[in-house]
mmCIF file of C-alpha atoms in Angstrom:
data_model
loop_
_atom_site.group_PDB
_atom_site.id
_atom_site.type_symbol
_atom_site.label_atom_id
_atom_site.label_comp_id
_atom_site.label_asym_id
_atom_site.label_seq_id
_atom_site.Cartn_x
_atom_site.Cartn_y
_atom_site.Cartn_z
ATOM 1 C CA GLY A 3 -25.198 55.949 188.178
ATOM 2 C CA SER A 4 -22.221 54.583 187.863
ATOM 3 C CA GLY A 5 -20.338 57.048 190.422
ATOM 4 C CA GLN A 6 -19.814 56.795 193.791
ATOM 5 C CA PHE A 7 -22.697 58.919 194.927
ATOM 6 C CA LYS A 8 -26.418 57.517 194.963
ATOM 7 C CA ALA A 9 -28.008 61.027 192.471
ATOM 8 C CA VAL A 10 -31.666 61.920 192.271
ATOM 9 C CA MET A 11 -34.020 64.284 190.081
ATOM 10 C CA THR A 12 -35.076 66.261 192.199
ATOM 11 C CA GLU A 13 -36.822 70.196 192.261
ATOM 12 C CA GLU A 14 -35.709 72.760 194.228
ATOM 13 C CA GLU A 15 -37.954 75.195 196.542
ATOM 14 C CA GLY A 16 -37.464 78.604 194.909
ATOM 15 C CA LEU A 17 -36.335 77.623 191.574
ATOM 16 C CA GLN A 18 -39.368 77.212 189.461
ATOM 17 C CA ASP A 19 -39.389 75.249 185.989
ATOM 18 C CA PHE A 20 -35.831 73.835 186.399
ATOM 19 C CA THR A 21 -34.934 70.230 187.501
ATOM 20 C CA PHE A 22 -31.958 69.420 189.038
ATOM 21 C CA TYR A 23 -29.612 66.317 188.735
ATOM 22 C CA ARG A 24 -27.719 65.885 192.577
ATOM 23 C CA PRO A 25 -26.129 63.305 194.322
ATOM 24 C CA LYS A 26 -28.892 62.744 197.124
ATOM 25 C CA ASP A 27 -26.412 63.831 199.982
ATOM 26 C CA LEU A 28 -24.530 66.573 199.092
ATOM 27 C CA SER A 29 -22.599 67.192 202.617
ATOM 28 C CA ALA A 30 -21.232 63.986 202.117
ATOM 29 C CA ALA A 31 -20.342 64.102 198.280
ATOM 30 C CA ALA A 32 -18.647 67.878 199.060
ATOM 31 C CA ARG A 33 -17.161 65.938 202.533
ATOM 32 C CA ILE A 34 -15.209 63.788 200.191
ATOM 33 C CA GLN A 35 -14.237 65.470 197.061
ATOM 34 C CA GLY A 36 -14.649 69.144 198.077
ATOM 35 C CA ARG A 37 -17.276 71.359 197.262
ATOM 36 C CA LEU A 38 -19.184 70.134 193.931
ATOM 37 C CA PRO A 39 -18.950 71.380 190.361
ATOM 38 C CA ILE A 40 -22.167 72.807 188.346
ATOM 39 C CA ILE A 41 -22.765 71.905 184.738
ATOM 40 C CA LEU A 42 -25.997 73.892 183.361
ATOM 41 C CA PHE A 43 -28.118 71.966 180.586
ATOM 42 C CA SER A 44 -29.595 72.952 178.068
ATOM 43 C CA ASN A 45 -31.794 69.945 176.329
ATOM 44 C CA GLY A 46 -32.609 68.493 173.412
ATOM 45 C CA GLY A 47 -34.683 70.240 170.818
ATOM 46 C CA CYS A 48 -34.584 73.441 172.933
ATOM 47 C CA THR A 49 -37.259 72.146 174.868
ATOM 48 C CA ARG A 50 -37.506 72.287 178.780
ATOM 49 C CA TYR A 51 -37.945 68.414 179.078
ATOM 50 C CA SER A 52 -34.480 66.999 179.952
ATOM 51 C CA VAL A 53 -35.901 63.691 180.561
ATOM 52 C CA TYR A 54 -35.059 61.702 177.690
ATOM 53 C CA THR A 55 -31.380 62.458 178.730
ATOM 54 C CA ALA A 56 -31.848 61.147 182.344
ATOM 55 C CA ASN A 57 -29.825 58.450 182.091
ATOM 56 C CA ILE A 58 -26.617 60.376 181.315
ATOM 57 C CA LEU A 59 -27.353 63.405 183.286
ATOM 58 C CA THR A 60 -28.239 60.944 186.501
ATOM 59 C CA ASP A 61 -24.967 58.970 186.031
ATOM 60 C CA ILE A 62 -23.026 62.124 185.595
ATOM 61 C CA ALA A 63 -24.273 63.705 189.189
ATOM 62 C CA SER A 64 -23.333 60.495 191.021
ATOM 63 C CA HIS A 65 -19.775 61.061 189.880
ATOM 64 C CA GLY A 66 -20.539 64.481 192.054
ATOM 65 C CA TYR A 67 -21.696 66.727 189.519
ATOM 66 C CA VAL A 68 -24.919 69.173 190.451
ATOM 67 C CA ILE A 69 -26.665 69.902 186.960
ATOM 68 C CA VAL A 70 -29.298 71.702 186.592
ATOM 69 C CA ALA A 71 -31.477 71.543 183.307
ATOM 70 C CA PRO A 72 -34.981 73.697 182.344
ATOM 71 C CA GLU A 73 -38.075 71.629 182.486
ATOM 72 C CA GLU A 74 -42.024 72.457 182.456
ATOM 73 C CA GLU A 75 -44.809 70.038 182.325
ATOM 74 C CA ILE A 76 -45.195 71.188 178.461
ATOM 75 C CA ALA A 77 -42.222 70.656 176.646
ATOM 76 C CA LEU A 78 -42.394 73.809 173.977
ATOM 77 C CA MET A 79 -39.562 75.308 172.096
ATOM 78 C CA LYS A 80 -37.212 77.843 174.516
ATOM 79 C CA TYR A 81 -34.140 79.323 174.908
ATOM 80 C CA ASP A 82 -33.192 79.054 178.118
ATOM 81 C CA ALA A 83 -29.450 80.041 177.586
ATOM 82 C CA ASP A 84 -29.872 83.657 179.505
ATOM 83 C CA SER A 85 -31.942 81.634 181.795
ATOM 84 C CA LEU A 86 -29.642 78.822 182.649
ATOM 85 C CA ILE A 87 -27.003 81.859 183.903
ATOM 86 C CA ASP A 88 -29.357 84.562 185.183
ATOM 87 C CA VAL A 89 -31.630 82.778 187.028
ATOM 88 C CA ALA A 90 -30.780 79.053 187.708
ATOM 89 C CA LEU A 91 -26.329 79.682 188.515
ATOM 90 C CA ASP A 92 -27.753 82.786 190.132
ATOM 91 C CA TYR A 93 -30.314 81.281 192.345
ATOM 92 C CA LEU A 94 -27.019 78.371 193.654
ATOM 93 C CA GLU A 95 -24.779 81.273 194.130
ATOM 94 C CA LYS A 96 -27.356 82.940 196.962
ATOM 95 C CA GLU A 97 -28.362 79.344 197.843
ATOM 96 C CA ASN A 98 -24.283 78.512 198.385
ATOM 97 C CA LYS A 99 -24.125 81.402 201.226
ATOM 98 C CA ASP A 100 -27.693 80.218 202.868
ATOM 99 C CA LYS A 101 -27.102 77.988 206.215
ATOM 100 C CA SER A 102 -30.507 77.016 205.726
ATOM 101 C CA SER A 103 -30.143 75.562 201.970
ATOM 102 C CA ILE A 104 -29.164 71.929 201.060
ATOM 103 C CA PHE A 105 -26.613 73.910 198.777
ATOM 104 C CA TYR A 106 -24.708 75.854 201.454
ATOM 105 C CA LYS A 107 -20.879 75.609 200.951
ATOM 106 C CA THR A 108 -21.514 72.238 199.237
ATOM 107 C CA ILE A 109 -21.166 73.521 195.656
ATOM 108 C CA ASN A 110 -18.454 75.531 193.419
ATOM 109 C CA THR A 111 -20.242 78.243 191.849
ATOM 110 C CA ASN A 112 -17.187 79.623 189.925
ATOM 111 C CA VAL A 113 -16.107 75.897 188.626
ATOM 112 C CA VAL A 114 -19.131 75.345 185.798
ATOM 113 C CA ALA A 115 -19.418 73.838 182.321
ATOM 114 C CA ALA A 116 -21.845 74.539 179.626
ATOM 115 C CA MET A 117 -23.298 71.445 178.587
ATOM 116 C CA GLY A 118 -26.727 70.252 175.942
ATOM 117 C CA TYR A 119 -27.848 68.118 173.132
ATOM 118 C CA SER A 120 -28.527 68.431 169.846
ATOM 119 C CA CYS A 121 -30.404 72.159 169.724
ATOM 120 C CA GLY A 122 -28.889 72.559 173.578
ATOM 121 C CA GLY A 123 -25.952 71.934 172.702
ATOM 122 C CA LEU A 124 -26.486 75.217 170.956
ATOM 123 C CA GLN A 125 -27.103 76.442 173.518
ATOM 124 C CA SER A 126 -24.327 75.772 175.822
ATOM 125 C CA LEU A 127 -22.243 77.539 172.666
ATOM 126 C CA ILE A 128 -23.993 80.578 173.434
ATOM 127 C CA ILE A 129 -23.566 80.775 177.194
ATOM 128 C CA SER A 130 -19.530 79.771 176.231
ATOM 129 C CA THR A 131 -19.360 82.878 174.479
ATOM 130 C CA LYS A 132 -20.811 85.684 177.199
ATOM 131 C CA ASN A 133 -17.259 85.433 178.359
ATOM 132 C CA ASP A 134 -18.435 84.479 181.773
ATOM 133 C CA LYS A 135 -15.588 83.598 184.113
ATOM 134 C CA ARG A 136 -17.369 80.569 185.906
ATOM 135 C CA ILE A 137 -17.575 78.782 182.578
ATOM 136 C CA LYS A 138 -14.744 76.390 182.471
ATOM 137 C CA THR A 139 -15.830 74.485 179.522
ATOM 138 C CA THR A 140 -18.328 73.464 176.622
ATOM 139 C CA ILE A 141 -19.315 70.183 175.811
ATOM 140 C CA ALA A 142 -21.822 69.739 172.909
ATOM 141 C CA LEU A 143 -23.175 66.651 172.465
ATOM 142 C CA ASN A 144 -24.727 65.114 169.243
ATOM 143 C CA SER A 145 -24.650 69.082 168.034
ATOM 144 C CA GLY A 146 -22.568 71.764 165.997
ATOM 145 C CA ALA A 147 -22.675 75.106 164.988
ATOM 146 C CA ASN A 148 -25.284 75.835 161.888
ATOM 147 C CA SER A 149 -24.455 77.094 158.518
ATOM 148 C CA PRO A 150 -26.364 79.686 156.615
ATOM 149 C CA GLY A 151 -29.420 78.313 155.601
ATOM 150 C CA ASP A 152 -29.482 75.533 157.822
ATOM 151 C CA LEU A 153 -32.067 74.754 160.692
ATOM 152 C CA LEU A 154 -31.842 77.260 163.446
ATOM 153 C CA ASP A 155 -29.204 78.644 161.695
ATOM 154 C CA THR A 156 -30.116 82.192 163.799
ATOM 155 C CA LEU A 157 -29.733 80.472 166.918
ATOM 156 C CA PHE A 158 -26.081 80.147 166.720
ATOM 157 C CA VAL A 159 -23.782 80.721 163.706
ATOM 158 C CA LYS A 160 -20.090 79.509 163.100
ATOM 159 C CA GLU A 161 -18.979 82.967 163.071
ATOM 160 C CA GLN A 162 -19.671 83.092 166.929
ATOM 161 C CA LEU A 163 -17.045 80.146 167.565
ATOM 162 C CA LYS A 164 -14.202 82.745 167.774
ATOM 163 C CA LEU A 165 -15.697 83.946 170.423
ATOM 164 C CA LEU A 166 -14.953 80.520 172.918
ATOM 165 C CA THR A 167 -12.643 81.032 175.094
ATOM 166 C CA GLU A 168 -12.817 78.003 176.926
ATOM 167 C CA PRO A 169 -11.859 74.485 176.528
ATOM 168 C CA THR A 170 -14.709 72.344 174.322
ATOM 169 C CA ILE A 171 -15.278 69.235 173.378
ATOM 170 C CA TYR A 172 -17.739 67.944 170.928
ATOM 171 C CA ILE A 173 -19.397 64.238 171.351
ATOM 172 C CA ILE A 174 -21.204 62.850 168.133
ATOM 173 C CA GLY A 175 -22.302 59.673 166.538
ATOM 174 C CA GLY A 176 -21.148 58.309 163.562
ATOM 175 C CA ASP A 177 -23.046 59.487 159.856
ATOM 176 C CA GLU A 178 -26.422 59.296 160.894
ATOM 177 C CA ASP A 179 -26.102 61.919 163.069
ATOM 178 C CA ILE A 180 -27.490 64.619 161.895
ATOM 179 C CA ALA A 181 -25.063 67.062 163.568
ATOM 180 C CA HIS A 182 -21.731 64.697 162.699
ATOM 181 C CA ASN A 183 -21.498 67.201 159.330
ATOM 182 C CA ASN A 184 -21.431 70.183 161.773
ATOM 183 C CA ALA A 185 -19.402 69.602 163.861
ATOM 184 C CA VAL A 186 -16.368 68.122 162.219
ATOM 185 C CA ASP A 187 -16.747 71.466 160.619
ATOM 186 C CA ASP A 188 -16.938 72.983 164.138
ATOM 187 C CA TYR A 189 -13.889 71.269 164.918
ATOM 188 C CA ASN A 190 -11.896 72.409 161.987
ATOM 189 C CA LEU A 191 -12.653 75.822 162.066
ATOM 190 C CA ILE A 192 -11.577 76.221 165.988
ATOM 191 C CA ASP A 193 -8.478 77.365 166.941
ATOM 192 C CA ASN A 194 -9.100 79.853 169.845
ATOM 193 C CA VAL A 195 -9.208 76.736 172.365
ATOM 194 C CA PRO A 196 -8.355 73.523 173.013
ATOM 195 C CA ILE A 197 -10.956 71.673 170.816
ATOM 196 C CA VAL A 198 -11.162 67.827 171.057
ATOM 197 C CA LEU A 199 -13.852 65.775 168.370
ATOM 198 C CA ALA A 200 -14.579 62.112 169.920
ATOM 199 C CA CYS A 201 -17.197 60.611 167.304
ATOM 200 C CA LYS A 202 -18.928 56.904 167.904
ATOM 201 C CA PRO A 203 -19.362 55.538 164.304
ATOM 202 C CA ASP A 204 -21.754 53.589 164.713
ATOM 203 C CA ALA A 205 -24.319 56.169 167.270
ATOM 204 C CA GLY A 206 -26.770 58.323 165.683
ATOM 205 C CA HIS A 207 -28.162 61.349 166.789
ATOM 206 C CA GLY A 208 -30.080 59.557 170.214
ATOM 207 C CA GLY A 209 -25.881 58.835 171.148
ATOM 208 C CA THR A 210 -26.063 55.852 173.776
ATOM 209 C CA TYR A 211 -28.990 58.166 176.140
ATOM 210 C CA ASP A 212 -30.528 55.080 176.162
ATOM 211 C CA GLU A 213 -27.861 52.722 177.498
ATOM 212 C CA PRO A 214 -27.939 52.335 181.070
ATOM 213 C CA ASN A 215 -26.510 55.060 183.062
ATOM 214 C CA GLY A 216 -26.070 57.189 179.562
ATOM 215 C CA GLY A 217 -23.775 54.838 177.941
ATOM 216 C CA SER A 218 -20.360 55.474 176.200
ATOM 217 C CA PHE A 219 -21.440 59.091 175.543
ATOM 218 C CA SER A 220 -21.390 59.278 179.512
ATOM 219 C CA THR A 221 -18.411 57.558 180.371
ATOM 220 C CA LEU A 222 -16.690 60.376 178.183
ATOM 221 C CA THR A 223 -18.493 62.817 179.576
ATOM 222 C CA VAL A 224 -17.524 62.205 182.705
ATOM 223 C CA ALA A 225 -14.275 61.460 182.060
ATOM 224 C CA TRP A 226 -13.675 64.957 180.541
ATOM 225 C CA LEU A 227 -15.369 66.954 183.194
ATOM 226 C CA ASP A 228 -13.264 65.018 185.846
ATOM 227 C CA TYR A 229 -10.309 66.587 183.753
ATOM 228 C CA ILE A 230 -11.170 70.018 183.185
ATOM 229 C CA LEU A 231 -13.064 70.612 186.432
ATOM 230 C CA LYS A 232 -11.809 68.523 189.252
ATOM 231 C CA ASN A 233 -8.461 68.417 187.453
ATOM 232 C CA ASN A 234 -8.059 64.635 186.943
#
């Protein structure tokens, strides 16, 4: 990653079927910047496979964030909005109080972002409509709510956007991004929370995730996270 902390991708004992992207030395990172915010990440395709976006997730983690994403060896489509809150975030709350845990007093479980890519972006929107006070922002990467008749139109629909309660950003590609029109439509519809639409016209649905450190999509995402979660 491009941040000041060496980042790693790990599995943690006690939480099966999830992968963590985090600073290697959590205690050192917490001493330098204070307790680390958490990002609940939903994968592209609504699968349990985060490796495609590993560049951007590792880069974000290197700036002092703990990211948790669903993960299984067989990348089947599953809807993980509930498990990210009820399983992963609750696990981190317990670990934060456990003196034997590497997470002990290193994370801030009340400062959380819901973030996702493509279909996972819809899951991040779902998380952000649950009125969970720990969620402080939503980041939808190459994603947008569906209109009736669209693929996945039963997962998250336009009417649910009015349930958002925190600042939200859509980061998308240009016309070749299959989510472009849905995201633009969302931006025009949302009037109940601070809303940002950022478009890289020469990027497609794959954003810049295959570039070193996740490219400019990561740069902007980190800037947004630092602004909202770290008051920078």
